[in-house]
Amino acid sequence: MKYAYGQIGDPYRYGGRGPRSWDCSGLAGGSWRKAGVKLPRTTTQIYRAVRYKVSWKGAVAGDLLFFYSGKSHMGIYVGKGYMIHAPSSGKRVKRVKLNRYYKRNFSGAVRPGY
Protein backbone atom coordinates (compact mmCIF):
# COMPACT_ATOMS: atom_id res chain seq x y z
CA MET A 1 0.00 0.00 0.00
CA LYS A 2 2.30 2.63 -1.35
CA TYR A 3 -0.33 5.34 -0.91
CA ALA A 4 -0.59 4.70 2.84
CA TYR A 5 3.19 5.03 3.22
CA GLY A 6 2.94 8.46 1.59
CA GLN A 7 0.55 9.63 4.33
CA ILE A 8 2.93 8.87 7.21
CA GLY A 9 3.36 12.04 9.25
CA ASP A 10 -0.03 13.52 8.32
CA PRO A 11 -2.05 14.58 11.37
CA TYR A 12 -4.97 12.59 12.78
CA ARG A 13 -8.31 14.38 12.56
CA TYR A 14 -11.62 12.88 13.66
CA GLY A 15 -13.65 12.31 10.49
CA GLY A 16 -10.56 13.04 8.38
CA ARG A 17 -10.71 11.59 4.88
CA GLY A 18 -7.56 13.21 3.51
CA PRO A 19 -5.69 14.30 1.68
CA ARG A 20 -3.81 16.09 4.49
CA SER A 21 -5.44 14.71 7.65
CA TRP A 22 -6.99 11.36 8.44
CA ASP A 23 -8.84 9.20 10.89
CA CYS A 24 -8.24 5.45 10.84
CA SER A 25 -11.09 4.50 8.51
CA GLY A 26 -10.50 7.53 6.29
CA LEU A 27 -6.90 6.44 5.76
CA ALA A 28 -7.93 2.87 4.90
CA GLY A 29 -10.69 4.09 2.59
CA GLY A 30 -8.40 6.59 0.88
CA SER A 31 -5.69 4.01 0.36
CA TRP A 32 -8.04 1.43 -1.13
CA ARG A 33 -9.77 4.09 -3.24
CA LYS A 34 -6.38 4.74 -4.89
CA ALA A 35 -6.36 1.02 -5.75
CA GLY A 36 -9.82 1.31 -7.30
CA VAL A 37 -11.85 -0.18 -4.42
CA LYS A 38 -14.57 1.90 -2.76
CA LEU A 39 -15.16 1.21 0.94
CA PRO A 40 -17.86 2.50 3.32
CA ARG A 41 -16.97 5.31 5.74
CA THR A 42 -16.69 3.82 9.24
CA THR A 43 -14.75 0.92 10.75
CA THR A 44 -17.84 -1.15 11.52
CA GLN A 45 -19.37 -0.49 8.09
CA ILE A 46 -16.13 -1.55 6.40
CA TYR A 47 -15.88 -4.74 8.44
CA ARG A 48 -19.47 -5.69 7.64
CA ALA A 49 -19.27 -4.78 3.94
CA VAL A 50 -16.07 -6.66 3.07
CA ARG A 51 -17.01 -10.32 2.86
CA TYR A 52 -13.51 -11.81 2.69
CA LYS A 53 -12.46 -12.21 6.34
CA VAL A 54 -8.92 -13.21 7.31
CA SER A 55 -7.17 -14.34 10.48
CA TRP A 56 -4.34 -12.65 12.36
CA LYS A 57 -1.87 -15.21 10.98
CA GLY A 58 -3.41 -15.16 7.51
CA ALA A 59 -3.05 -11.42 6.97
CA VAL A 60 -1.16 -10.19 3.90
CA ALA A 61 -0.11 -6.67 2.90
CA GLY A 62 -3.15 -4.55 2.17
CA ASP A 63 -5.49 -6.37 4.55
CA LEU A 64 -7.37 -4.20 7.03
CA LEU A 65 -6.92 -5.10 10.71
CA PHE A 66 -9.55 -4.19 13.30
CA PHE A 67 -9.13 -3.71 17.03
CA TYR A 68 -11.24 -3.65 20.20
CA SER A 69 -14.61 -5.28 20.80
CA GLY A 70 -16.57 -2.72 18.77
CA LYS A 71 -14.02 -2.73 15.94
CA SER A 72 -13.55 0.94 16.73
CA HIS A 73 -10.02 1.19 15.34
CA MET A 74 -8.31 -0.16 12.25
CA GLY A 75 -5.03 -0.16 10.39
CA ILE A 76 -3.60 -1.31 7.08
CA TYR A 77 -1.32 -4.32 7.30
CA VAL A 78 1.86 -3.66 5.33
CA GLY A 79 3.65 -6.96 5.93
CA LYS A 80 6.44 -8.26 8.16
CA GLY A 81 4.46 -7.59 11.35
CA TYR A 82 3.74 -3.90 10.72
CA MET A 83 0.70 -1.75 10.00
CA ILE A 84 0.10 1.88 9.08
CA HIS A 85 -2.67 3.66 10.98
CA ALA A 86 -3.98 7.03 12.07
CA PRO A 87 -3.79 6.49 15.86
CA SER A 88 -5.79 9.16 17.68
CA SER A 89 -6.26 12.86 18.31
CA GLY A 90 -3.01 14.79 18.62
CA LYS A 91 -0.99 12.07 16.89
CA ARG A 92 0.14 11.47 13.32
CA VAL A 93 -0.20 8.67 10.79
CA LYS A 94 2.56 6.16 11.46
CA ARG A 95 3.88 2.67 10.82
CA VAL A 96 3.89 0.53 13.95
CA LYS A 97 5.02 -2.96 14.93
CA LEU A 98 2.12 -5.28 15.71
CA ASN A 99 3.15 -6.17 19.25
CA ARG A 100 1.32 -8.11 21.98
CA TYR A 101 -0.92 -5.14 22.72
CA TYR A 102 -2.33 -5.19 19.19
CA LYS A 103 -2.62 -8.97 19.11
CA ARG A 104 -4.52 -8.94 22.42
CA ASN A 105 -6.94 -6.28 21.11
CA PHE A 106 -7.33 -7.74 17.60
CA SER A 107 -10.98 -8.26 16.66
CA GLY A 108 -10.86 -9.25 12.98
CA ALA A 109 -9.44 -8.56 9.55
CA VAL A 110 -10.73 -8.25 6.00
CA ARG A 111 -9.29 -8.34 2.50
CA PRO A 112 -10.97 -5.74 0.27
CA GLY A 113 -11.15 -6.23 -3.46
CA TYR A 114 -12.27 -9.89 -3.36
GROMACS .gro file of C-alpha atoms in nm:
model
  114
    1MET     CA    1   0.000   0.000   0.000
    2LYS     CA    2   0.230   0.263  -0.135
    3TYR     CA    3  -0.033   0.534  -0.091
    4ALA     CA    4  -0.059   0.470   0.284
    5TYR     CA    5   0.319   0.503   0.322
    6GLY     CA    6   0.294   0.846   0.159
    7GLN     CA    7   0.055   0.963   0.433
    8ILE     CA    8   0.293   0.887   0.721
    9GLY     CA    9   0.336   1.204   0.925
   10ASP     CA   10  -0.003   1.352   0.832
   11PRO     CA   11  -0.205   1.458   1.137
   12TYR     CA   12  -0.497   1.259   1.278
   13ARG     CA   13  -0.831   1.438   1.256
   14TYR     CA   14  -1.162   1.288   1.366
   15GLY     CA   15  -1.365   1.231   1.049
   16GLY     CA   16  -1.056   1.304   0.838
   17ARG     CA   17  -1.071   1.159   0.488
   18GLY     CA   18  -0.756   1.321   0.351
   19PRO     CA   19  -0.569   1.430   0.168
   20ARG     CA   20  -0.381   1.609   0.449
   21SER     CA   21  -0.544   1.471   0.765
   22TRP     CA   22  -0.699   1.136   0.844
   23ASP     CA   23  -0.884   0.920   1.089
   24CYS     CA   24  -0.824   0.545   1.084
   25SER     CA   25  -1.109   0.450   0.851
   26GLY     CA   26  -1.050   0.753   0.629
   27LEU     CA   27  -0.690   0.644   0.576
   28ALA     CA   28  -0.793   0.287   0.490
   29GLY     CA   29  -1.069   0.409   0.259
   30GLY     CA   30  -0.840   0.659   0.088
   31SER     CA   31  -0.569   0.401   0.036
   32TRP     CA   32  -0.804   0.143  -0.113
   33ARG     CA   33  -0.977   0.409  -0.324
   34LYS     CA   34  -0.638   0.474  -0.489
   35ALA     CA   35  -0.636   0.102  -0.575
   36GLY     CA   36  -0.982   0.131  -0.730
   37VAL     CA   37  -1.185  -0.018  -0.442
   38LYS     CA   38  -1.457   0.190  -0.276
   39LEU     CA   39  -1.516   0.121   0.094
   40PRO     CA   40  -1.786   0.250   0.332
   41ARG     CA   41  -1.697   0.531   0.574
   42THR     CA   42  -1.669   0.382   0.924
   43THR     CA   43  -1.475   0.092   1.075
   44THR     CA   44  -1.784  -0.115   1.152
   45GLN     CA   45  -1.937  -0.049   0.809
   46ILE     CA   46  -1.613  -0.155   0.640
   47TYR     CA   47  -1.588  -0.474   0.844
   48ARG     CA   48  -1.947  -0.569   0.764
   49ALA     CA   49  -1.927  -0.478   0.394
   50VAL     CA   50  -1.607  -0.666   0.307
   51ARG     CA   51  -1.701  -1.032   0.286
   52TYR     CA   52  -1.351  -1.181   0.269
   53LYS     CA   53  -1.246  -1.221   0.634
   54VAL     CA   54  -0.892  -1.321   0.731
   55SER     CA   55  -0.717  -1.434   1.048
   56TRP     CA   56  -0.434  -1.265   1.236
   57LYS     CA   57  -0.187  -1.521   1.098
   58GLY     CA   58  -0.341  -1.516   0.751
   59ALA     CA   59  -0.305  -1.142   0.697
   60VAL     CA   60  -0.116  -1.019   0.390
   61ALA     CA   61  -0.011  -0.667   0.290
   62GLY     CA   62  -0.315  -0.455   0.217
   63ASP     CA   63  -0.549  -0.637   0.455
   64LEU     CA   64  -0.737  -0.420   0.703
   65LEU     CA   65  -0.692  -0.510   1.071
   66PHE     CA   66  -0.955  -0.419   1.330
   67PHE     CA   67  -0.913  -0.371   1.703
   68TYR     CA   68  -1.124  -0.365   2.020
   69SER     CA   69  -1.461  -0.528   2.080
   70GLY     CA   70  -1.657  -0.272   1.877
   71LYS     CA   71  -1.402  -0.273   1.594
   72SER     CA   72  -1.355   0.094   1.673
   73HIS     CA   73  -1.002   0.119   1.534
   74MET     CA   74  -0.831  -0.016   1.225
   75GLY     CA   75  -0.503  -0.016   1.039
   76ILE     CA   76  -0.360  -0.131   0.708
   77TYR     CA   77  -0.132  -0.432   0.730
   78VAL     CA   78   0.186  -0.366   0.533
   79GLY     CA   79   0.365  -0.696   0.593
   80LYS     CA   80   0.644  -0.826   0.816
   81GLY     CA   81   0.446  -0.759   1.135
   82TYR     CA   82   0.374  -0.390   1.072
   83MET     CA   83   0.070  -0.175   1.000
   84ILE     CA   84   0.010   0.188   0.908
   85HIS     CA   85  -0.267   0.366   1.098
   86ALA     CA   86  -0.398   0.703   1.207
   87PRO     CA   87  -0.379   0.649   1.586
   88SER     CA   88  -0.579   0.916   1.768
   89SER     CA   89  -0.626   1.286   1.831
   90GLY     CA   90  -0.301   1.479   1.862
   91LYS     CA   91  -0.099   1.207   1.689
   92ARG     CA   92   0.014   1.147   1.332
   93VAL     CA   93  -0.020   0.867   1.079
   94LYS     CA   94   0.256   0.616   1.146
   95ARG     CA   95   0.388   0.267   1.082
   96VAL     CA   96   0.389   0.053   1.395
   97LYS     CA   97   0.502  -0.296   1.493
   98LEU     CA   98   0.212  -0.528   1.571
   99ASN     CA   99   0.315  -0.617   1.925
  100ARG     CA  100   0.132  -0.811   2.198
  101TYR     CA  101  -0.092  -0.514   2.272
  102TYR     CA  102  -0.233  -0.519   1.919
  103LYS     CA  103  -0.262  -0.897   1.911
  104ARG     CA  104  -0.452  -0.894   2.242
  105ASN     CA  105  -0.694  -0.628   2.111
  106PHE     CA  106  -0.733  -0.774   1.760
  107SER     CA  107  -1.098  -0.826   1.666
  108GLY     CA  108  -1.086  -0.925   1.298
  109ALA     CA  109  -0.944  -0.856   0.955
  110VAL     CA  110  -1.073  -0.825   0.600
  111ARG     CA  111  -0.929  -0.834   0.250
  112PRO     CA  112  -1.097  -0.574   0.027
  113GLY     CA  113  -1.115  -0.623  -0.346
  114TYR     CA  114  -1.227  -0.989  -0.336
   0.00000   0.00000   0.00000
